[in-house]
Coordinates of C-alpha atoms in Angstrom, one line a residue:
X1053 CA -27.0 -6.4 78.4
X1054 CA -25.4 -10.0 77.8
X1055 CA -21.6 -10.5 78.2
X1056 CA -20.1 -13.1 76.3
X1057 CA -19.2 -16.5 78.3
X1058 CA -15.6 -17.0 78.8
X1059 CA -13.3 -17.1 81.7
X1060 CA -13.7 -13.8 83.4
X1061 CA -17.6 -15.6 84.6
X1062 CA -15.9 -17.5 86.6
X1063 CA -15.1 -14.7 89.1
X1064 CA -19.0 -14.2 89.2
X1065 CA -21.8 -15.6 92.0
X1066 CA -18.6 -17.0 94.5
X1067 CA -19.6 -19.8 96.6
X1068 CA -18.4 -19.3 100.5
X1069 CA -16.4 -21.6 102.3
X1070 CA -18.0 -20.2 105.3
X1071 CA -20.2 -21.6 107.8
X1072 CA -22.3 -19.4 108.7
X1073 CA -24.1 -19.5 105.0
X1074 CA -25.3 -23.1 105.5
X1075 CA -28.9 -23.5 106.4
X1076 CA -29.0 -23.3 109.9
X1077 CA -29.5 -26.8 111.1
X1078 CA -27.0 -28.0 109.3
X1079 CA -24.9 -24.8 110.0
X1080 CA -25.5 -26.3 114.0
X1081 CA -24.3 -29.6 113.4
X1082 CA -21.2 -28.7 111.1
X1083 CA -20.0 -26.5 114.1
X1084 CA -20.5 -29.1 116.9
X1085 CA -18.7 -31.7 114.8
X1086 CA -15.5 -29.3 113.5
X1087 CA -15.5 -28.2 117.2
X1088 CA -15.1 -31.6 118.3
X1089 CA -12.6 -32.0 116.0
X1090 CA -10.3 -28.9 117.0
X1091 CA -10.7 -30.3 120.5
X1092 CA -9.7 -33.7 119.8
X1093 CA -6.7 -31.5 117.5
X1094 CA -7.0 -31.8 114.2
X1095 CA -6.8 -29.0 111.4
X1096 CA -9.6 -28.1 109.1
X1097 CA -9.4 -26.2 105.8
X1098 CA -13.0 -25.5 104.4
X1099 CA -13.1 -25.5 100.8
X1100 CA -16.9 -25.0 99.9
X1101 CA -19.7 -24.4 101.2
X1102 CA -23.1 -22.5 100.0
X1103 CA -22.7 -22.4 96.3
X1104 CA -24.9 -20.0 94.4
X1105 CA -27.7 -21.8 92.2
X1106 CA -26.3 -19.0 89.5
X1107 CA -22.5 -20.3 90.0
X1108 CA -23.8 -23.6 89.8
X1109 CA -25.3 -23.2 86.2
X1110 CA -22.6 -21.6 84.9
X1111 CA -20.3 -25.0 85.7
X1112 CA -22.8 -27.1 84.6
X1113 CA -23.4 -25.7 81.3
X1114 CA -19.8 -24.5 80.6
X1115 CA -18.5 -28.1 81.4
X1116 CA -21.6 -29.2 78.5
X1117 CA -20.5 -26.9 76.2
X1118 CA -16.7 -27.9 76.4
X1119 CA -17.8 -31.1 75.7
X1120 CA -19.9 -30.6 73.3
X1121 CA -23.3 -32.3 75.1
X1122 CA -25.1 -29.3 73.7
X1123 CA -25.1 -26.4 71.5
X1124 CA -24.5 -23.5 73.0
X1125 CA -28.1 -21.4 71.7
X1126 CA -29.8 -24.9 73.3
X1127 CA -28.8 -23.5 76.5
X1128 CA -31.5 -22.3 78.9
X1129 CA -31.3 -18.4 80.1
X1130 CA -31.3 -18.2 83.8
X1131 CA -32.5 -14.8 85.4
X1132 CA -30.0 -12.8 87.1
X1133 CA -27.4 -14.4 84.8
X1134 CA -26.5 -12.1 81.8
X1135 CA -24.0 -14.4 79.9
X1136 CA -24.1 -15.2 75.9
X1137 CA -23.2 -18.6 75.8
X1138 CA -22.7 -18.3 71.9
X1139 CA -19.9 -16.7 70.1
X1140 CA -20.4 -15.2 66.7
X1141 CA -18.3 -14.7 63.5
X1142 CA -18.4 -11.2 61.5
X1143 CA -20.9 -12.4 59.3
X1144 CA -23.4 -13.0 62.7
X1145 CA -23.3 -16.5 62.6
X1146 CA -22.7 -18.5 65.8
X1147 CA -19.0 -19.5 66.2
X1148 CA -19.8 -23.0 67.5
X1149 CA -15.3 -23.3 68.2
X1150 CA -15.2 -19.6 69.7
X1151 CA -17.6 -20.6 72.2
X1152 CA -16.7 -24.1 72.5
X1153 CA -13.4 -23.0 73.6
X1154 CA -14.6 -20.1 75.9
X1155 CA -16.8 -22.8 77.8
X1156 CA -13.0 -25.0 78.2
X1157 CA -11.9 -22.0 79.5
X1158 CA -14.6 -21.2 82.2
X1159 CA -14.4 -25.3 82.5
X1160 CA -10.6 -25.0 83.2
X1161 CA -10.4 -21.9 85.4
X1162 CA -13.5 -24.0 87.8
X1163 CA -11.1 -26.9 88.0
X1164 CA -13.1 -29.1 86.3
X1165 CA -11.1 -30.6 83.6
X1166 CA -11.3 -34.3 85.0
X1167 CA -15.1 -34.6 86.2
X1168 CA -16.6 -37.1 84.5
X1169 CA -20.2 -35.7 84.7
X1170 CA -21.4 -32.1 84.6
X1171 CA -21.6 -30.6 88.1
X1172 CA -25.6 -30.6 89.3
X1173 CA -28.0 -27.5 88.9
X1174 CA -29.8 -28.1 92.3
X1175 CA -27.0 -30.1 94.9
X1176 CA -26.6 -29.8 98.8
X1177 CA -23.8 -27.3 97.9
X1178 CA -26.8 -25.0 96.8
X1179 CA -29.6 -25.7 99.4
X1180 CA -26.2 -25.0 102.4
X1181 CA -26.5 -28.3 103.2
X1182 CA -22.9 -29.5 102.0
X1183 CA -19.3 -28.7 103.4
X1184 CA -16.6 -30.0 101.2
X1185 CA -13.3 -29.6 103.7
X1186 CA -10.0 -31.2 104.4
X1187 CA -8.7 -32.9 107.6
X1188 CA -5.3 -33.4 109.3
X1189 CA -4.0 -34.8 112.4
X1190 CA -0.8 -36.5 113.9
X1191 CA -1.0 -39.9 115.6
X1192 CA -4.6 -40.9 117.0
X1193 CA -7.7 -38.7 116.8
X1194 CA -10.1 -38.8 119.4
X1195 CA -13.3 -37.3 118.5
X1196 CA -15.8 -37.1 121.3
X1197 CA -19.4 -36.3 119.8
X1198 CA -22.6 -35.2 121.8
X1199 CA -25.8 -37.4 120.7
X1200 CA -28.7 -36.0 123.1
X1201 CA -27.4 -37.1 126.5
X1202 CA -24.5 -39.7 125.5
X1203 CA -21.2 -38.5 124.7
X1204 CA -19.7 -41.1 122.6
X1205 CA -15.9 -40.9 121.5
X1206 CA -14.5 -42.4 118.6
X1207 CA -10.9 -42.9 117.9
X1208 CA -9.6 -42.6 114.5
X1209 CA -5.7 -44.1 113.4
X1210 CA -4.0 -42.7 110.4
X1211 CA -2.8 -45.9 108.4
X1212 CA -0.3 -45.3 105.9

């Protein structure tokens, strides 16, 4: 059964801001590095990680739709993804501003109201191979980093 696109998709398919869901060579490295940085005392906030390839088509073809790149029955189904992208009036026909709007909606509740292109269908985010993450410290930041045998540390200065 198909649900009708709108904001409540957006609470479908979460992405992980978790480390252990990136592939795992790239799950290795990303926890060398972020160790190397709580050593050297900085704070990290993960934002995203492993995004769903289902999550990922929903952004990209709500943000088309909100901007009216497509028409909403031009939109490819995707298996495991039951949504109706188009809206229809009483009479059965499809309500090209219901569902435009429903798309702004999903658009909105993503936080994508200011990308300037539609977010990818296939990305690093999907294949775990992406971290998106923020990073604080006070004063100097001394990272040192293990490459095979060498150790090399490299000092970072906040400039404001």
């Amino acid at each position: 059964m198909y649900e009708l696109s709108g904001k409540k998709w957006t609470s479908h398919f979460q992405g992980s801001n978790s480390t252990k869901t990136l592939s795992p060579t790239f799950e290795s490295n990303v926890n060398a590095f972020l160790q190397s940085l709580k050593n050297a005392g900085a704070r990290i906030t993960i934002s995203a990680t492993q995004r769903p390839p289902e999550r990922a088509y929903l952004m990209h073809w709500s943000w088309k739709i909100a901007r009216a790149l497509i028409n909403p029955d031009d939109v490819p189904k995707k298996t495991g993804v039951n949504i109706e992208w188009c809206h229809k009036n009483s009479d059965g026909k499809v309500d090209r501003n219901k569902s435009i709007q429903a798309a702004k909606d999903m658009v909105k509740e993503y936080g994508m109201t200011s990308l300037n292109v539609a977010p990818a269908l296939k990305s690093r985010h999907t294949e775990g191979n992406a971290i998106d993450m923020n990073i604080s410290w006070i004063g100097n930041l001394e990272l040192k980093i293990r490459r095979g045998k060498q150790c090399l540390s490299i000092a970072f200065q906040l400039m404001v």
